[in-house]
Amino acid sequence: MPSHFIREIVKSDLKTGKWNGCVQTRFPPEPNGFLHIGHAKSICLNFGLASEFGGLCNLRFDDTNPTKEEDFYVKAIIEDVKWLGFDWGDRMFYASDNFVQLYEWAVKLIKDGHAYVDDLSADEIRQHRGTLTLPGRDSPYRNRSVAENLDLFERMKDGEFVDGAKVLRAKIDMASGNLNLRDPVLYRILKVPHHRTGDRWCIYPMYDFAHGQSDSIEKITHSICTLEFEDHRPLYDWILDKLGVYHPQQIEFARLNLAYTLLSKRKLLQLVEEGCVDGWDDPRMPTISGMRRRGYTPESIRDFCERIGVAKANSTVEMALLEHCLREDLNKRARRVMAVLRPLKIVITNYPEGQVEEFAAENNPEEPEAGSRKIPFSRELYIERDDFMEDPPKKFFRLAPGKEVRLKHAFIIRCEEVVKDDGGNVIELRCTYDPDSRTGGATAGRKIKGTLHWVSSQHAKKAEVRLYNHLFTKVNPADEKECPDLKTGLNPDSLEVLKDCLVEPALAEADPGERFQFLRMGYFCVDSKESKPGAPAFNRAVTLRDTWAKISKKKG
RNA sequence: UCGGGCAUUGUCUAAUGGUAGGACGUCAGAUUCUGGUUCUGAAGGUUGGGGUUCGACUCCCUGUGCCCGAGCCA
C-alpha cells in the first residue's frame, strides 16, 4: 500500500512516543448539507488512520452556526458514514456539547486581558481590518477594562443586545500579516434557535473559537483538516496556548477535486434548491447518498480514496479512476443478467413455433460458486438495436444481413432478412439458427466473433432504465471563470430514461439496491426510491469498458 | 503588492543525496460464448536558470506559475 505524508507523521509520532502511543482522530462535518466524495476522502483518512494504528476516530458535528444547520443533515451524515463502513462507537459529539465550556473559556480570555467586547458594526470591523497588503487599525473599544468587558459579555449572553450590536473579539495583533490574527471575532449574537440547544443561547462561538477547543476536549492527537485552514492554525495555537489546555497537532492536506464534478456543498445545495437534480441523492450527484443510489459500493469508494493518495498539492482526479474502482469491485461480485435496453425484434424462422427451451446461464464467470440460472429461449426474441447494422463497417462483429453471431448461452444465428416499416426503419430481423450450435453441441465450437445478449419476447419483463452521464460539461464547474452560471454548465445529456427495456423474468422482482451486470451494457442498480416489484427501475452505475465504442467514435 | 502553501508522464501519487517507481488512462498484441474479465508489451515525467556534490526530484541561490486568505460562514 502506498503511504502518504500524514501516515508517515503518525508512524513517526508513534515511534517517538509523542502522544504516548495514542492515535485519536475525528471527522468533523458541519450539518448543513449532505456528505460527498470529497468528505469520503477525509472520512477514510481519519477513520482509516485510527484503525490502522489501533486508535479511535470520533464523529463530531461542528454545529456553531444555527442559521444553517439542521437535524435533517445530522441524520443523513450518520447514515452515510455508517454505510461507508466506519464506526465511531459511543463517541458521537457536537461542538454544541461544549457551549458552556467555550463560554467559560471566553470569560477566562477576557479576565486575562486577551479578549474584548467590540461595539463596531460588521462593516466597521471590515474597514478597520485593513487589506491583504495594509495593516489594520485598532477598534476604539479595544482597551475597555476587564470589568466592563465581563459585564458586556454577560449581557450579550443574557440577550440584552440585538443581533450584530456587539461581538467578542480576541486581542491579538491588528497589524499581523495573517488576517486571522487581526483580532478575530470569537462570539456573535444570533437570536436563532439551535437544532440541539434550542433557545438556551443567543450568542454562538465562531468556528475558530470552537474547533480547536473541541479537538482539545476530545484529546485529539492528529487534527487533520484541509489546506484552507493552514492560515488558521496560528490562531488555534494562540487560543489553546492562552487557555493553557491540551494541544493537538493540526495537519492539513489538499481536498479532492473530481473532473466534471462539483464538490462544494454550497453549490450542491443550489442544484437541489433550484431543482436541477432530484434531491441530494440524485444518482448524478457526487454525494455519498447519490452514489449509493446510483450503485456505488462502499468498498469501491474506500478503494478510490486509498488510490488517490493524500498530499498538499491541489489536484483534480479523473473520473476514470473512480469508475475503474467500481468496475473492479462489481466485476467480482455482480450477477450477470441479460437486459435489452433498446429492443429490436428478431424471429428465428426455422425454430418451431410455440417451442420453449430453458438454458443454463452462469451467474458470474468470476465466481463459479455463484451458480447458474435457467433462462427461456423461444422463436421470437429481442436483441439490442445497436447490435445490428444494415451496412456495417469492417470490424463490426455483430449482426448484419447474411452475417452470423452467437446468442449468449444459446445458438448461433444468421440474419436472413431485414423487415422495414413504411419509413424505411428496421423493425424486425428474420434469422435462422444452427440447432447444433448450442453450448455443448456439435457445432458449438465454431469460431464466431460476435456474441449478443437477448431476451425471449414472451418471457421478458418490461423495465425502466436510467442512463447517467456526468452532470457538467465543464471540467471544473466550480470555477467561476470557466462556468459563470452553474445552470449553463449542466450537461443536457446527464440523464436518459429508457422506458421500454426488456429484462430477464427474474429481474422483475429484484430488491432495491441490488446490483447487476447487464451483459455487455454495464453495471446497474435497482433504484431504491422508485423501483416497484413488477415495475423495476434500474440506474446505470457505470458502463463496461467498451473498446468498440472507442473504435467507432474514432472513425466518426 | 502582504501572509501562508504548492510545483514529478495525459491524470493521481512514490522516491527523505545513490537505477525516477506504482496506479488510472492511452496504444499494440494474446486469451475469451460479455468488443467485459485476464495476461503480455509499449509510449510518456522531475517548473526555468545558476550553484554545492563523485552523484541532486531531494540541499543552496534566483526566477516563473498555481492555490488559499480582507464572513459577525465552516
XYZ file of C-alpha atoms (C1' of nucleotides) in Angstrom:
630
model
C 0.000 0.000 0.000
C 1.437 3.365 -0.968
C 1.925 5.611 2.033
C 1.491 9.353 2.365
C 2.904 12.144 4.477
C 0.226 12.057 7.174
C 0.637 8.339 7.716
C 4.371 8.940 7.991
C 3.793 11.624 10.629
C 1.591 9.268 12.643
C 4.151 6.472 12.341
C 6.940 8.717 13.476
C 4.887 10.064 16.398
C 4.222 6.506 17.466
C 7.910 5.752 17.310
C 8.936 8.795 19.355
C 6.061 8.368 21.800
C 4.867 11.911 21.196
C 1.269 11.106 22.177
C 2.052 8.208 24.492
C 1.295 5.774 21.716
C -2.196 7.135 21.118
C -3.858 7.902 17.822
C -7.096 9.828 18.197
C -8.655 11.423 15.137
C -12.049 12.801 14.303
C -14.266 13.529 11.328
C -15.899 16.937 11.913
C -18.683 17.743 9.398
C -20.954 20.744 9.610
C -24.561 19.516 9.400
C -25.534 21.962 6.679
C -25.618 19.617 3.703
C -25.020 16.066 2.546
C -21.629 14.390 2.520
C -19.919 13.961 -0.841
C -16.989 12.038 -2.263
C -14.622 14.752 -1.040
C -15.789 14.106 2.504
C -15.293 10.385 1.871
C -11.605 11.124 1.375
C -11.461 12.760 4.790
C -13.588 10.052 6.420
C -11.394 7.273 5.042
C -8.274 9.161 6.093
C -9.389 9.820 9.668
C -11.114 6.525 10.393
C -8.536 4.616 8.337
C -5.540 6.015 10.207
C -7.188 5.357 13.561
C -7.963 1.737 12.806
C -4.615 1.135 11.128
C -2.716 2.240 14.230
C -5.024 0.931 16.906
C -6.544 4.331 17.663
C -10.035 5.753 17.622
C -11.890 8.193 15.441
C -14.759 10.351 16.691
C -17.671 11.717 14.748
C -18.191 15.353 15.649
C -20.705 17.775 14.283
C -19.375 21.308 14.024
C -22.686 22.977 14.735
C -21.786 26.532 15.713
C -23.984 28.293 13.180
C -27.685 27.626 13.872
C -28.774 29.652 10.841
C -27.529 26.935 8.501
C -27.613 23.686 10.388
C -30.394 21.148 10.713
C -31.030 17.808 12.346
C -32.093 16.530 8.917
C -28.473 16.753 7.811
C -27.195 15.154 11.009
C -29.254 12.052 10.259
C -28.102 11.888 6.652
C -24.455 12.247 7.663
C -24.728 9.475 10.247
C -26.259 7.151 7.684
C -23.581 7.912 5.113
C -20.587 7.427 7.392
C -22.034 4.136 8.621
C -22.733 2.992 5.091
C -19.153 3.728 4.138
C -18.252 1.161 6.751
C -16.996 3.179 9.714
C -17.859 3.048 13.378
C -17.383 5.758 15.983
C -18.668 3.629 18.844
C -20.145 5.848 21.557
C -18.049 8.814 20.502
C -20.524 10.939 18.641
C -20.078 14.554 19.702
C -21.279 18.000 18.837
C -19.405 21.270 19.142
C -22.599 22.443 20.833
C -21.888 19.948 23.638
C -19.120 22.353 24.562
C -21.049 25.628 24.587
C -20.813 26.048 28.368
C -17.110 25.273 28.458
C -16.497 27.541 25.490
C -18.334 30.371 27.249
C -16.219 29.886 30.356
C -13.062 29.910 28.274
C -14.169 33.153 26.666
C -14.608 34.628 30.140
C -11.123 33.472 31.042
C -9.654 35.184 27.998
C -11.443 38.387 28.981
C -10.176 38.165 32.544
C -6.633 37.650 31.298
C -6.926 40.664 29.030
C -6.931 38.602 25.816
C -10.426 39.400 24.597
C -12.750 42.357 24.469
C -16.286 43.281 23.537
C -16.462 45.420 20.427
C -19.373 47.695 19.504
C -18.242 48.220 15.939
C -20.633 47.074 13.214
C -19.646 44.283 10.858
C -18.954 46.887 8.218
C -16.779 48.977 10.525
C -14.830 45.937 11.615
C -14.121 45.172 7.991
C -12.899 48.719 7.426
C -10.647 48.507 10.469
C -9.243 45.180 9.363
C -7.056 46.707 6.660
C -6.262 44.802 3.490
C -4.017 41.981 2.365
C -1.184 44.469 1.997
C -2.110 47.134 4.531
C -2.246 46.668 8.328
C -5.494 47.148 10.210
C -6.375 49.721 12.884
C -7.347 49.123 16.472
C -11.006 49.341 17.362
C -11.822 52.304 19.665
C -13.302 49.709 22.052
C -10.139 47.630 22.168
C -8.953 48.900 25.513
C -12.083 48.587 27.619
C -11.466 47.444 31.172
C -11.728 43.781 32.098
C -14.679 44.592 34.313
C -16.554 46.343 31.540
C -15.815 43.526 29.079
C -17.002 40.941 31.576
C -20.211 42.876 32.173
C -20.896 43.443 28.486
C -20.183 39.830 27.511
C -22.528 38.541 30.183
C -25.220 40.902 28.998
C -24.651 39.697 25.421
C -25.315 36.196 26.702
C -28.403 37.383 28.560
C -29.909 38.740 25.376
C -29.741 42.430 26.160
C -28.463 43.377 22.724
C -29.773 42.846 19.223
C -28.039 40.677 16.640
C -24.878 42.320 15.430
C -24.782 45.013 18.099
C -21.700 43.616 19.752
C -19.149 40.848 19.315
C -16.435 39.359 21.437
C -13.021 39.651 19.825
C -9.614 38.233 20.614
C -6.998 40.892 21.305
C -4.057 39.790 19.190
C -2.459 41.968 16.533
C -4.197 44.275 14.077
C -1.001 44.534 12.039
C -0.421 40.811 11.576
C 0.276 39.610 8.054
C -2.130 36.780 8.858
C -5.615 38.284 8.702
C -6.907 35.621 11.074
C -4.813 37.189 13.810
C -6.232 40.711 13.383
C -8.463 40.483 16.449
C -10.783 37.755 15.110
C -14.394 37.598 16.246
C -14.901 34.885 18.864
C -18.601 35.218 19.674
C -21.519 36.784 17.851
C -25.113 37.463 18.830
C -27.571 35.260 16.953
C -31.082 35.158 18.332
C -31.783 31.968 16.443
C -32.809 28.592 17.889
C -30.192 25.877 17.634
C -31.036 22.355 16.453
C -29.798 20.925 19.728
C -29.655 23.670 22.344
C -32.930 25.270 21.309
C -33.177 28.849 22.602
C -30.809 28.360 25.532
C -28.210 30.532 23.813
C -28.382 33.748 21.850
C -24.635 34.054 21.432
C -22.714 31.439 19.500
C -18.976 30.825 19.216
C -17.371 31.191 15.816
C -15.987 28.015 14.253
C -12.492 29.324 15.001
C -13.342 29.551 18.691
C -14.919 26.100 18.810
C -12.961 23.800 16.570
C -9.562 23.795 18.195
C -11.004 23.578 21.683
C -13.338 20.740 20.684
C -10.297 18.877 19.410
C -8.586 19.645 22.693
C -11.531 18.439 24.781
C -11.716 15.209 22.784
C -7.956 14.731 23.250
C -7.418 14.534 19.508
C -3.807 13.744 18.662
C -3.828 14.405 14.920
C -6.304 17.055 13.886
C -6.494 16.523 10.155
C -8.114 19.200 8.018
C -7.942 20.754 4.577
C -5.465 23.314 3.266
C -7.616 26.421 3.674
C -7.249 26.109 7.444
C -3.483 26.347 7.346
C -3.744 30.090 7.999
C -5.998 29.424 10.969
C -3.553 27.163 12.733
C -1.668 30.082 14.350
C -4.981 31.280 15.774
C -5.833 27.858 17.196
C -2.341 27.688 18.607
C -2.804 31.117 20.196
C -6.153 30.228 21.773
C -5.017 26.872 23.144
C -1.845 28.469 24.415
C -3.643 31.311 26.196
C -6.075 28.818 27.683
C -3.259 26.508 28.708
C -5.052 23.356 27.643
C -4.216 20.125 25.788
C -2.916 20.946 22.342
C -3.484 18.595 19.355
C -1.350 18.756 16.222
C -3.142 20.063 13.167
C -2.118 18.653 9.791
C -3.506 19.986 6.524
C -3.992 18.125 3.241
C -5.403 19.064 -0.163
C -9.099 18.465 -0.665
C -10.294 16.282 -3.511
C -11.323 17.715 -6.860
C -13.006 15.457 -9.402
C -13.155 16.287 -13.093
C -16.586 17.354 -14.394
C -17.886 17.340 -10.842
C -18.900 19.894 -8.276
C -17.644 19.288 -4.759
C -18.885 22.372 -2.997
C -21.686 21.879 -0.509
C -22.948 25.376 -1.144
C -23.294 24.811 -4.873
C -24.642 21.317 -4.482
C -27.332 22.829 -2.266
C -28.056 25.299 -5.037
C -28.629 22.440 -7.502
C -31.013 20.826 -5.048
C -32.892 24.025 -4.271
C -33.221 25.073 -7.879
C -34.494 21.650 -8.866
C -31.645 20.898 -11.263
C -31.482 17.423 -9.745
C -33.807 15.015 -7.975
C -32.551 15.951 -4.493
C -29.314 15.340 -2.613
C -29.440 11.657 -3.517
C -29.925 12.098 -7.249
C -27.698 9.395 -8.779
C -25.856 12.082 -10.729
C -24.820 13.847 -7.538
C -21.318 13.238 -6.135
C -22.911 12.854 -2.714
C -22.463 9.611 -0.814
C -26.229 9.104 -0.901
C -26.362 9.824 -4.638
C -23.543 7.417 -5.341
C -25.207 4.791 -3.152
C -28.438 5.180 -5.086
C -26.535 5.006 -8.334
C -24.966 1.694 -7.385
C -21.554 2.526 -5.986
C -20.325 0.186 -3.273
C -18.676 1.365 -0.049
C -15.726 -0.862 -0.935
C -15.170 0.856 -4.264
C -15.300 4.295 -2.668
C -12.838 3.301 0.035
C -10.537 1.814 -2.595
C -10.739 5.051 -4.571
C -9.870 7.105 -1.517
C -6.842 4.939 -0.892
C -5.663 5.143 -4.502
C -5.898 8.916 -4.921
C -3.397 9.407 -2.139
C -3.014 12.279 0.282
C -0.784 15.263 -0.402
C -0.611 19.027 -0.109
C -0.714 19.819 -3.818
C -4.059 20.792 -5.310
C -5.104 18.278 -7.923
C -8.040 17.077 -9.947
C -8.624 13.355 -10.186
C -10.071 11.895 -13.368
C -13.484 10.274 -13.234
C -11.952 7.227 -14.944
C -10.245 6.187 -11.712
C -13.475 6.279 -9.719
C -15.203 4.263 -12.438
C -12.343 1.792 -12.531
C -12.681 1.184 -8.791
C -16.373 0.464 -9.138
C -15.941 -1.854 -12.130
C -13.181 -3.764 -10.411
C -15.352 -4.338 -7.349
C -18.545 -5.171 -9.210
C -16.777 -7.395 -11.711
C -16.006 -9.759 -8.846
C -19.410 -9.594 -7.225
C -22.231 -8.605 -9.551
C -24.507 -11.271 -11.006
C -24.589 -11.312 -14.771
C -28.022 -10.974 -16.339
C -29.373 -10.064 -19.753
C -31.330 -6.907 -20.418
C -32.153 -5.357 -23.767
C -32.265 -1.600 -23.456
C -33.360 -0.637 -26.976
C -35.143 -3.726 -28.287
C -35.118 -4.945 -31.871
C -37.330 -7.910 -32.620
C -35.925 -10.998 -34.278
C -37.753 -14.115 -35.400
C -35.916 -17.432 -35.730
C -37.778 -18.731 -38.759
C -36.559 -22.332 -38.505
C -37.269 -22.609 -34.777
C -40.552 -24.460 -34.050
C -43.450 -22.170 -33.252
C -44.620 -22.469 -29.661
C -41.483 -24.261 -28.506
C -39.677 -23.044 -25.400
C -36.337 -24.307 -24.150
C -34.513 -23.394 -20.986
C -30.768 -22.879 -20.989
C -28.425 -22.657 -18.076
C -26.667 -19.326 -17.705
C -23.783 -18.822 -15.322
C -24.369 -16.091 -12.790
C -20.791 -14.916 -12.576
C -17.815 -16.265 -14.507
C -15.517 -14.686 -11.908
C -17.172 -16.675 -9.144
C -18.245 -20.233 -10.068
C -19.865 -20.715 -6.646
C -22.451 -18.128 -7.696
C -24.016 -20.955 -9.689
C -26.328 -20.645 -12.638
C -29.941 -19.985 -13.511
C -32.311 -21.048 -16.270
C -33.274 -18.638 -18.989
C -36.057 -19.256 -21.528
C -35.466 -19.282 -25.285
C -38.148 -19.158 -27.955
C -38.776 -18.367 -31.616
C -39.296 -14.676 -31.074
C -36.554 -12.716 -29.339
C -35.284 -9.211 -28.813
C -31.720 -8.059 -29.264
C -30.081 -4.687 -28.797
C -30.830 -2.307 -31.660
C -27.184 -1.210 -31.713
C -26.161 -4.814 -32.296
C -27.481 -4.716 -35.853
C -26.254 -2.651 -38.775
C -27.591 -2.945 -42.256
C -24.384 -1.650 -43.761
C -21.674 -2.408 -41.218
C -18.082 -1.149 -41.210
C -15.224 -3.647 -41.417
C -14.619 -4.521 -37.785
C -18.278 -4.804 -36.809
C -18.577 -8.246 -35.175
C -22.312 -8.078 -34.657
C -25.389 -8.830 -36.695
C -25.790 -7.689 -40.298
C -27.541 -9.100 -43.342
C -26.060 -12.527 -44.082
C -23.812 -12.404 -41.004
C -23.682 -14.833 -38.110
C -23.495 -14.132 -34.388
C -23.789 -16.231 -31.269
C -26.620 -15.613 -28.854
C -25.101 -15.835 -25.390
C -25.855 -19.176 -23.692
C -27.848 -20.270 -26.786
C -27.383 -20.754 -30.555
C -25.553 -19.272 -33.463
C -27.943 -17.413 -35.740
C -27.728 -15.878 -39.189
C -29.585 -12.799 -40.337
C -31.523 -13.722 -43.478
C -33.910 -10.829 -43.987
C -34.485 -7.279 -42.822
C -38.058 -6.088 -42.350
C -38.739 -2.350 -42.540
C -41.722 -0.124 -41.976
C -43.010 2.452 -44.497
C -40.495 4.957 -43.186
C -37.618 2.646 -44.001
C -36.889 1.902 -40.328
C -35.737 -1.580 -39.450
C -38.472 -3.105 -37.303
C -37.656 -6.795 -37.415
C -34.974 -9.261 -38.405
C -35.740 -12.712 -39.716
C -32.999 -15.141 -38.837
C -32.202 -18.848 -38.931
C -30.386 -20.775 -36.248
C -27.905 -23.627 -36.197
C -29.594 -26.241 -33.954
C -26.295 -27.979 -33.149
C -24.521 -24.853 -32.055
C -25.908 -24.721 -28.562
C -23.438 -24.767 -25.715
C -22.036 -28.286 -25.722
C -23.454 -29.024 -29.161
C -21.685 -30.408 -32.235
C -21.028 -27.056 -33.873
C -20.792 -25.015 -30.690
C -17.060 -24.607 -31.158
C -17.379 -22.719 -34.444
C -15.391 -19.514 -34.404
C -17.909 -16.712 -34.285
C -16.608 -13.267 -33.471
C -19.705 -11.700 -32.020
C -21.808 -12.755 -29.071
C -25.026 -10.887 -28.337
C -27.293 -10.693 -25.322
C -31.007 -11.204 -25.848
C -34.336 -11.856 -24.159
C -37.239 -14.076 -25.118
C -40.161 -11.968 -26.284
C -42.911 -13.834 -24.468
C -40.956 -14.181 -21.208
C -39.200 -10.844 -20.868
C -40.412 -8.220 -18.400
C -40.611 -4.530 -19.026
C -38.329 -2.269 -17.077
C -37.263 1.337 -16.862
C -33.573 2.063 -17.160
C -31.849 5.348 -16.411
C -28.584 6.073 -18.173
C -26.419 8.621 -16.398
C -23.565 10.744 -17.643
C -21.573 13.389 -15.816
C -23.679 16.291 -14.603
C -21.475 19.037 -16.052
C -19.891 19.727 -19.390
C -17.094 21.708 -17.756
C -14.067 20.023 -16.204
C -14.256 22.388 -13.257
C -17.812 23.646 -12.775
C -16.792 25.320 -9.527
C -14.547 27.733 -11.421
C -16.424 30.998 -11.898
C -14.345 31.838 -14.961
C -14.957 28.517 -16.635
C -18.553 28.280 -15.553
C -20.002 31.660 -14.526
C -23.506 30.282 -14.292
C -23.971 26.836 -12.805
C -27.033 26.084 -14.875
C -25.392 26.721 -18.223
C -22.657 24.289 -17.256
C -25.113 21.448 -16.770
C -24.860 18.547 -19.198
C -28.160 18.264 -21.084
C -27.414 14.552 -21.590
C -26.711 13.736 -17.969
C -29.827 11.580 -17.798
C -31.535 9.436 -20.406
C -34.598 7.469 -19.351
C -35.470 4.356 -21.312
C -38.988 3.141 -20.593
C -39.297 0.142 -22.900
C -36.429 -2.016 -21.827
C -36.837 -5.768 -21.600
C -35.185 -7.816 -18.894
C -34.924 -11.434 -17.835
C -38.054 -12.556 -15.970
C -36.346 -12.893 -12.581
C -35.282 -9.260 -12.619
C -38.837 -8.001 -12.256
C -38.659 -8.889 -8.569
C -35.156 -7.648 -7.835
C -34.621 -5.937 -4.488
C -33.993 -2.215 -4.165
C -30.272 -1.515 -4.071
C -29.401 -4.835 -5.705
C -26.643 -4.565 -8.299
C -26.242 -6.493 -11.550
C -24.086 -6.578 -14.576
C -26.289 -6.277 -17.633
C -24.195 -8.326 -20.002
C -22.229 -6.121 -22.407
C -24.025 -2.996 -21.164
C -22.720 -2.071 -17.739
C -23.448 -2.301 -14.058
C -26.928 -1.400 -12.913
C -28.575 -0.912 -9.561
C -32.242 -1.277 -8.677
C -33.407 2.214 -7.764
C -34.096 2.377 -4.057
C -36.729 5.080 -4.342
C -38.834 4.422 -7.391
C -38.448 0.781 -8.283
C -41.546 -1.332 -7.563
C -41.968 -5.104 -7.646
C -43.251 -5.890 -11.125
C -42.216 -2.442 -12.363
C -38.499 -2.366 -11.820
C -36.324 0.675 -12.431
C -32.575 0.358 -12.871
C -29.885 3.009 -12.576
C -26.736 2.619 -14.589
C -23.866 2.888 -12.138
C -21.140 2.659 -14.767
C -20.714 1.293 -18.270
C -18.464 -1.609 -19.066
C -15.185 -0.672 -20.707
C -16.154 -0.508 -24.344
C -13.392 -0.782 -26.926
C -15.898 -0.940 -29.747
C -17.406 2.376 -28.698
C -13.905 3.808 -28.744
C -13.178 2.458 -32.222
C -16.453 3.601 -33.731
C -16.135 7.004 -32.131
C -12.688 7.454 -33.585
C -13.999 6.645 -37.064
C -16.700 9.219 -36.509
C 1.652 44.131 -3.541
C 1.379 41.344 2.368
C 0.941 36.358 4.914
C 0.655 31.093 4.164
C 1.159 26.888 0.897
C 2.283 24.031 -3.619
C 5.015 22.507 -8.439
C 7.427 14.671 -10.673
C 4.444 11.360 -17.690
C -2.491 12.915 -20.044
C -4.298 12.260 -14.511
C -3.239 10.943 -9.327
C 0.915 9.673 -6.438
C 6.005 7.479 -4.573
C 11.373 8.081 -4.409
C 13.718 11.632 2.793
C 21.819 12.812 -1.546
C 22.599 6.760 -4.763
C 18.905 2.708 -11.086
C 12.851 8.389 -11.292
C 8.635 3.657 -9.450
C 3.229 2.436 -8.988
C -1.963 3.190 -10.289
C -5.623 5.054 -13.749
C -5.747 6.466 -18.813
C -3.589 5.710 -23.879
C -1.519 2.377 -27.696
C -0.210 -2.709 -29.514
C -0.759 -7.989 -29.026
C -2.718 -12.825 -26.732
C -6.980 -15.290 -24.457
C -12.330 -15.108 -24.242
C -19.708 -17.911 -25.815
C -19.639 -10.392 -22.481
C -15.692 -5.845 -28.119
C -16.226 -7.431 -20.367
C -12.531 -10.050 -17.427
C -7.489 -11.902 -17.529
C -2.427 -11.829 -19.491
C 1.894 -9.607 -22.161
C 4.303 -5.484 -24.069
C 4.991 -0.147 -25.409
C 4.963 5.111 -25.396
C 5.154 9.032 -21.837
C 7.802 12.861 -16.412
C 11.313 15.877 -12.308
C 8.542 24.409 -13.464
C 13.109 27.752 -15.828
C 18.241 29.345 -14.768
C 22.534 29.071 -11.736
C 25.339 26.628 -7.830
C 27.149 22.621 -3.908
C 28.457 17.315 -4.716
C 31.802 11.591 -7.265
C 26.441 11.784 -7.577
C 20.558 16.314 -6.916
C 13.311 15.181 -7.726
C 15.828 15.741 -2.968
C 20.430 20.694 -0.490
C 21.565 26.299 -1.608
C 20.562 30.881 -4.638
C 17.340 33.106 -8.129
C 13.254 33.396 -11.387
C 8.238 31.630 -13.130
C 3.475 29.627 -12.421
C -0.681 27.961 -9.445
C -3.780 27.695 -4.817
C -5.695 29.855 -0.071
C -6.527 34.360 2.935
C -9.553 41.011 3.843
C -17.509 36.435 6.852
C -20.432 38.562 12.946
C -19.533 31.155 7.202
C -17.239 26.482 8.070
